[in-house]
Coordinates of C-alpha atoms and ligand atoms in Angstrom, one line a residue:
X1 CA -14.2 38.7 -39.2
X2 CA -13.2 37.3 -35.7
X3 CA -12.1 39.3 -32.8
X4 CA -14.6 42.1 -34.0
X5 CA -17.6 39.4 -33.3
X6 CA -16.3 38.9 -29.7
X7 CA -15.6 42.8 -29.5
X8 CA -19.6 43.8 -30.2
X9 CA -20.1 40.8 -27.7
X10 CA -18.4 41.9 -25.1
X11 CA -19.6 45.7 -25.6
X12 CA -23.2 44.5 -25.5
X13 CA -23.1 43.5 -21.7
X14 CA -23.4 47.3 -21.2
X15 CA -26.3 47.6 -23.1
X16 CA -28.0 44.2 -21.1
X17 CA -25.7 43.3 -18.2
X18 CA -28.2 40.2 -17.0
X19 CA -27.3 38.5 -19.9
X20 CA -23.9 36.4 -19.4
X21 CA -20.9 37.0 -20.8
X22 CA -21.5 33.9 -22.5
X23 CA -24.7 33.9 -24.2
X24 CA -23.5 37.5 -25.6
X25 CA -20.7 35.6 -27.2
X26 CA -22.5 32.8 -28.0
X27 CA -25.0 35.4 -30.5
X28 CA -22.5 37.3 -32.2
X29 CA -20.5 34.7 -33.0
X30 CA -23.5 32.3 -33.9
X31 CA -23.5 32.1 -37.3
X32 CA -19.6 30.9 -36.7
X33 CA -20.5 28.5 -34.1
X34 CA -22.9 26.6 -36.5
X35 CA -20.5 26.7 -39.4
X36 CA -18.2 24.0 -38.8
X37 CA -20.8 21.2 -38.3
X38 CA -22.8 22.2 -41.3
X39 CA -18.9 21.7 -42.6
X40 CA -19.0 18.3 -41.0
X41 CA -22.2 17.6 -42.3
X42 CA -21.3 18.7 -46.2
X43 CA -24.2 20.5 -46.0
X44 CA -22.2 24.0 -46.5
X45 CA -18.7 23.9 -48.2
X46 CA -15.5 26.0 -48.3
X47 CA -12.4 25.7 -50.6
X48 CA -8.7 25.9 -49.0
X49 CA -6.2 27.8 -51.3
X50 CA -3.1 26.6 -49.9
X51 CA -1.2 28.8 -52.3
X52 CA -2.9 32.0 -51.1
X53 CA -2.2 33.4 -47.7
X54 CA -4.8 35.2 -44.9
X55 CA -8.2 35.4 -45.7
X56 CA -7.7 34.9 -48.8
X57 CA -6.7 30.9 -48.4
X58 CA -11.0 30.4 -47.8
X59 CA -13.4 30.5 -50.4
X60 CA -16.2 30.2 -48.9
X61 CA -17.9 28.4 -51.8
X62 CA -21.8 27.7 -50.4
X63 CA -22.9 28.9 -46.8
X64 CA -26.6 29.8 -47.4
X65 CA -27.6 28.5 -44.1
X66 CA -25.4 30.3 -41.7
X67 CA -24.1 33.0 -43.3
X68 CA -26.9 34.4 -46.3
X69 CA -29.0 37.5 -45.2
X70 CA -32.0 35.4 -44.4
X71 CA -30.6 32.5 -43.2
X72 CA -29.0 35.2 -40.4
X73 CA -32.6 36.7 -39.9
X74 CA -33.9 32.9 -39.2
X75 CA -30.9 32.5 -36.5
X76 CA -31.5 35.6 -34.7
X77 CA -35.1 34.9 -34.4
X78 CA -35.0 31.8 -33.1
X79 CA -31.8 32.6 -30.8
X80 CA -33.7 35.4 -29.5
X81 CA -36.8 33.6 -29.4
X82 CA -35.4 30.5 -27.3
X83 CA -33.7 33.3 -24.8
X84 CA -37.6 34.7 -24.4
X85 CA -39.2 31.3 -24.2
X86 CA -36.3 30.6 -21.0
X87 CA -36.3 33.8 -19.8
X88 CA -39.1 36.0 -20.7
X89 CA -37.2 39.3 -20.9
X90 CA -38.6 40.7 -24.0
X91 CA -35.9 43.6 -24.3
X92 CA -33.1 41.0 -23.7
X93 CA -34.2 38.8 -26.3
X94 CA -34.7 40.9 -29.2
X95 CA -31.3 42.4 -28.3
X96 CA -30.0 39.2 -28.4
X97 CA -31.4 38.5 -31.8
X98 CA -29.5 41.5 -32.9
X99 CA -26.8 40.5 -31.5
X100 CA -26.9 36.9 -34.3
X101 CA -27.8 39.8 -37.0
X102 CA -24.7 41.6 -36.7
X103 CA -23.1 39.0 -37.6
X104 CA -23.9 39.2 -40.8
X105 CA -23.7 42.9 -41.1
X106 CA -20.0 42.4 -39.3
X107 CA -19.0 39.7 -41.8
X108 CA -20.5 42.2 -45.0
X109 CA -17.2 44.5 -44.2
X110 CA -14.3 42.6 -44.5
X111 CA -15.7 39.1 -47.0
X112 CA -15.1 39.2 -50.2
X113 CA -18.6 39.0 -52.5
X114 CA -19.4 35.5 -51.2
X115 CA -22.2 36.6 -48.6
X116 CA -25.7 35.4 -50.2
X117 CA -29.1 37.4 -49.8
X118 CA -31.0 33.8 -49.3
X119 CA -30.4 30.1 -50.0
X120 CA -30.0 30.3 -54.0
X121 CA -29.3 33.8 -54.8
X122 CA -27.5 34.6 -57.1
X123 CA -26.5 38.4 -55.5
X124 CA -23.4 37.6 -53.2
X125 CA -22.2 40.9 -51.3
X126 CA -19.1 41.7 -49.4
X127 CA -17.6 45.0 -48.9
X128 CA -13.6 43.2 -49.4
X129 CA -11.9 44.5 -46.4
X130 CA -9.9 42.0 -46.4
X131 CA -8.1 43.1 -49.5
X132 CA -6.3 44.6 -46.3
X133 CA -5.2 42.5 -43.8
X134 CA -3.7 45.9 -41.8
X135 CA -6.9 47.9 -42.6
X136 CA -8.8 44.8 -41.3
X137 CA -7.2 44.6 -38.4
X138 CA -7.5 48.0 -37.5
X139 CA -11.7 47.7 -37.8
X140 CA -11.3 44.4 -35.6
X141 CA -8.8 45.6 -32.9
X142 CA -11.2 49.5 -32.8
X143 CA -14.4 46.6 -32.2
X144 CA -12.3 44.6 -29.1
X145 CA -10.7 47.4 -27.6
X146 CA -14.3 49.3 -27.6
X147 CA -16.0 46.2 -26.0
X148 CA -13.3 45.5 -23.5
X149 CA -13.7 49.2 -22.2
X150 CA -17.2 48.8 -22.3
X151 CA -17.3 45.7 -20.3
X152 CA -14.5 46.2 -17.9
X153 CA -17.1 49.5 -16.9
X154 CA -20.1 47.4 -16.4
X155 CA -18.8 44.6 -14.2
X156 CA -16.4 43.9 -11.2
X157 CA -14.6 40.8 -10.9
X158 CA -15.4 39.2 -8.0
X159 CA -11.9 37.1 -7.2
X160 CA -8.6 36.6 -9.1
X161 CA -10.3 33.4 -10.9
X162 CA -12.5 36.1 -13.1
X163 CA -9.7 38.0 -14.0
X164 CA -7.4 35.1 -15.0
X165 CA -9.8 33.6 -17.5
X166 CA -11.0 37.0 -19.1
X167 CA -7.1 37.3 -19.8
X168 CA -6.9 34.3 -21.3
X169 CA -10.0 34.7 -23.1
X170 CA -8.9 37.7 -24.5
X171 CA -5.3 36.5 -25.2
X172 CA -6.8 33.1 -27.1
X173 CA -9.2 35.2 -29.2
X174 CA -5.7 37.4 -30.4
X175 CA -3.6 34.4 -30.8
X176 CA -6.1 32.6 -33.4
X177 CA -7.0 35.8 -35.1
X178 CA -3.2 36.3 -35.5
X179 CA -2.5 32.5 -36.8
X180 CA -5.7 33.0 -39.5
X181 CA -4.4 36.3 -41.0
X182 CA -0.2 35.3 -40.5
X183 CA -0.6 31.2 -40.1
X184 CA -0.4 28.6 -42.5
X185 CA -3.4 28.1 -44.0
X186 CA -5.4 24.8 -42.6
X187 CA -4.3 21.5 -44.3
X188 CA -8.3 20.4 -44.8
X189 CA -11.4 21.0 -44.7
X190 CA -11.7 18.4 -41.6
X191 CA -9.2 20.5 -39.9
X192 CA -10.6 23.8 -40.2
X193 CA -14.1 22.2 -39.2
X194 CA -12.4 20.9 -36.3
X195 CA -10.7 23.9 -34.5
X196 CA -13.5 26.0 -36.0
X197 CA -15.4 24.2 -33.4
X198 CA -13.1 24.9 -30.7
X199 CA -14.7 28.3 -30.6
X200 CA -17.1 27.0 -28.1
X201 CA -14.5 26.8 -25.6
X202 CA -14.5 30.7 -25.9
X203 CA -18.1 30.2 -25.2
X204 CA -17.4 28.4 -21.8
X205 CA -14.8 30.3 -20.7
X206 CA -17.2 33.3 -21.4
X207 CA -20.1 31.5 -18.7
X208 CA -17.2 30.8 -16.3
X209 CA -16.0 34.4 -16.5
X210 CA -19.4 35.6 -16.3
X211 CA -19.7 33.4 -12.9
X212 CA -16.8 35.7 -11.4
X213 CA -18.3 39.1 -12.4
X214 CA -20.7 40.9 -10.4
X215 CA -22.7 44.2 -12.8
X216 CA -20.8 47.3 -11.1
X217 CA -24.3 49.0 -11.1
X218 CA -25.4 46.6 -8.2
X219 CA -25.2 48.3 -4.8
X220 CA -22.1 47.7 -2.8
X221 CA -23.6 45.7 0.1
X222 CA -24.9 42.9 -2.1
X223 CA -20.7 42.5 -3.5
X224 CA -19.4 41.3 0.6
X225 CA -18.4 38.3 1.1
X226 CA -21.3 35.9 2.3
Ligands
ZN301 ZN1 -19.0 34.6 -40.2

C-alpha cells in the first residue's frame, strides 16, 4: 500500500490537529521510511521480478524489522514514545503510535502472505489485494480522498504558498503510486532503495505545508495578518 498510508495520515490531523502535517505522515508511513536503508544496509532484502508487472514485480523476501507484527509494535512505541519524551502530550503520542501500527494493519490488505508475526516466524499473513490492482486502487483512492476531506475541514491555508505545495504533495503521492502499479518495474535493488528513500521529501513538503496551515477551529482573530 502507498497513497492509502498518506490517506490515514492526512485524515488523522482531525483527530489531533497540533500534530504537523508532517509528523502524521512521517508515522503512517514509518515502517516505509525505514525500509530502504535496512535495504541499503542488507539487513532486510526484496526480490525484483522484472518479468511480472505491479506489485507483483517485489517479493518481499525478509522484512522482520520493519514490516513483521512485532517489529511494527516496537516502532510505534518508540515513535510515540520519542513524540511524548519532546512533547509531553500523552493523547498525541499514543495516537501517533497508532498511527506506525496501522501501517501494518494497512499493508495486511493488499500484501501477498509475506507479512511476518515476529523476526523468525514462520506464519506470514497477507490478505492479497493486490491480486487486483483496480480493487486496490479503489481501497487506496476511498483512504486519500477520505483524508483529504478530512484535512481540508480541519485547517485553513494561510497564503497561496500552503496550497501550492499540498497540490503538489498530493499530485507526487498519485504519480509514484501510478508508476509502481503501471511502471516498469525498478532495474535493482539499489534503485528501488534509492527512490524508496525519496519518500522523505513527502515528509518535508508535509512540515512546510503544515507551516502554511492554521487549525480552522482556532478563533478568527488569531488568523489576521500580524
Ligand atoms: Zn509497508
Amino acid at each position: 500500500m502507498f497513497i492509502g498510508h498518506f490517506g490515514l495520515g492526512l485524515a488523522t490531523k482531525k483527530a489531533a490537529p497540533k500534530i504537523s502535517l508532517g509528523t502524521l505522515l512521517m508515522a503512517t508511513q514509518f515502517l516505509d521510511l525505514v525500509w530502504p536503508t535496512l535495504l541499503l544496509l542488507h539487513i532486510e532484502t526484496v526480490a525484483i521480478h522484472p518479468g511480472l508487472s505491479g506489485p507483483r514485480s517485489l517479493e518481499f523476501t525478509n522484512y522482520p524489522i520493519t514490516h513483521s507484527l512485532l517489529g511494527a509494535i516496537g516502532w510505534s512505541v518508540l515513535f510515540g514514545s520519542i513524540y511524548w519524551i519532546f512533547k509531553k502530550n500523552s493523547k498525541n503520542g499514543i495516537l501517533l503510535g497508532l498511527a506506525v501500527l496501522s501501517h501494518w494493519f494497512l499493508d495486511l490488505i493488499v500484501h501477498f502472505h509475506d507479512l511476518p508475526l515476529y523476526p523468525g516466524s514462520s506464519i506470514y499473513l497477507g490478505l492479497g489485494a493486490w491480486a487486483s490492482i483496480w480493487f486496490t486502487t479503489l481501497i487506496e483512492m476511498a483512504l486519500l480522498i477520505t483524508g483529504i476531506i478530512l484535512y481540508l475541514q480541519t485547517i485553513i491555508f494561510k497564503n497561496m504558498t500552503g496550497k501550492i505545495v499540498f497540490a503538489l504533495l498530493i499530485i507526487l503521492l498519485l504519480l509514484v503510486q501510478i508508476s509502481s502499479f503501471w511502471g516498469p518495474p525498478p532495474a535493482n535493488v539499489q534503485v528501488l532503495a534509492w527512490s524508496a528513500q525519496f519518500q522523505w521529501l513527502f515528509v518535508a513538503m508535509a512540515y512546510w505545508v503544515d507551516n502554511n496551515t492554521v487549525n480552522s477551529q482556532v478563533p478568527k482573530y488569531v488568523l489576521q495578518p500580524q
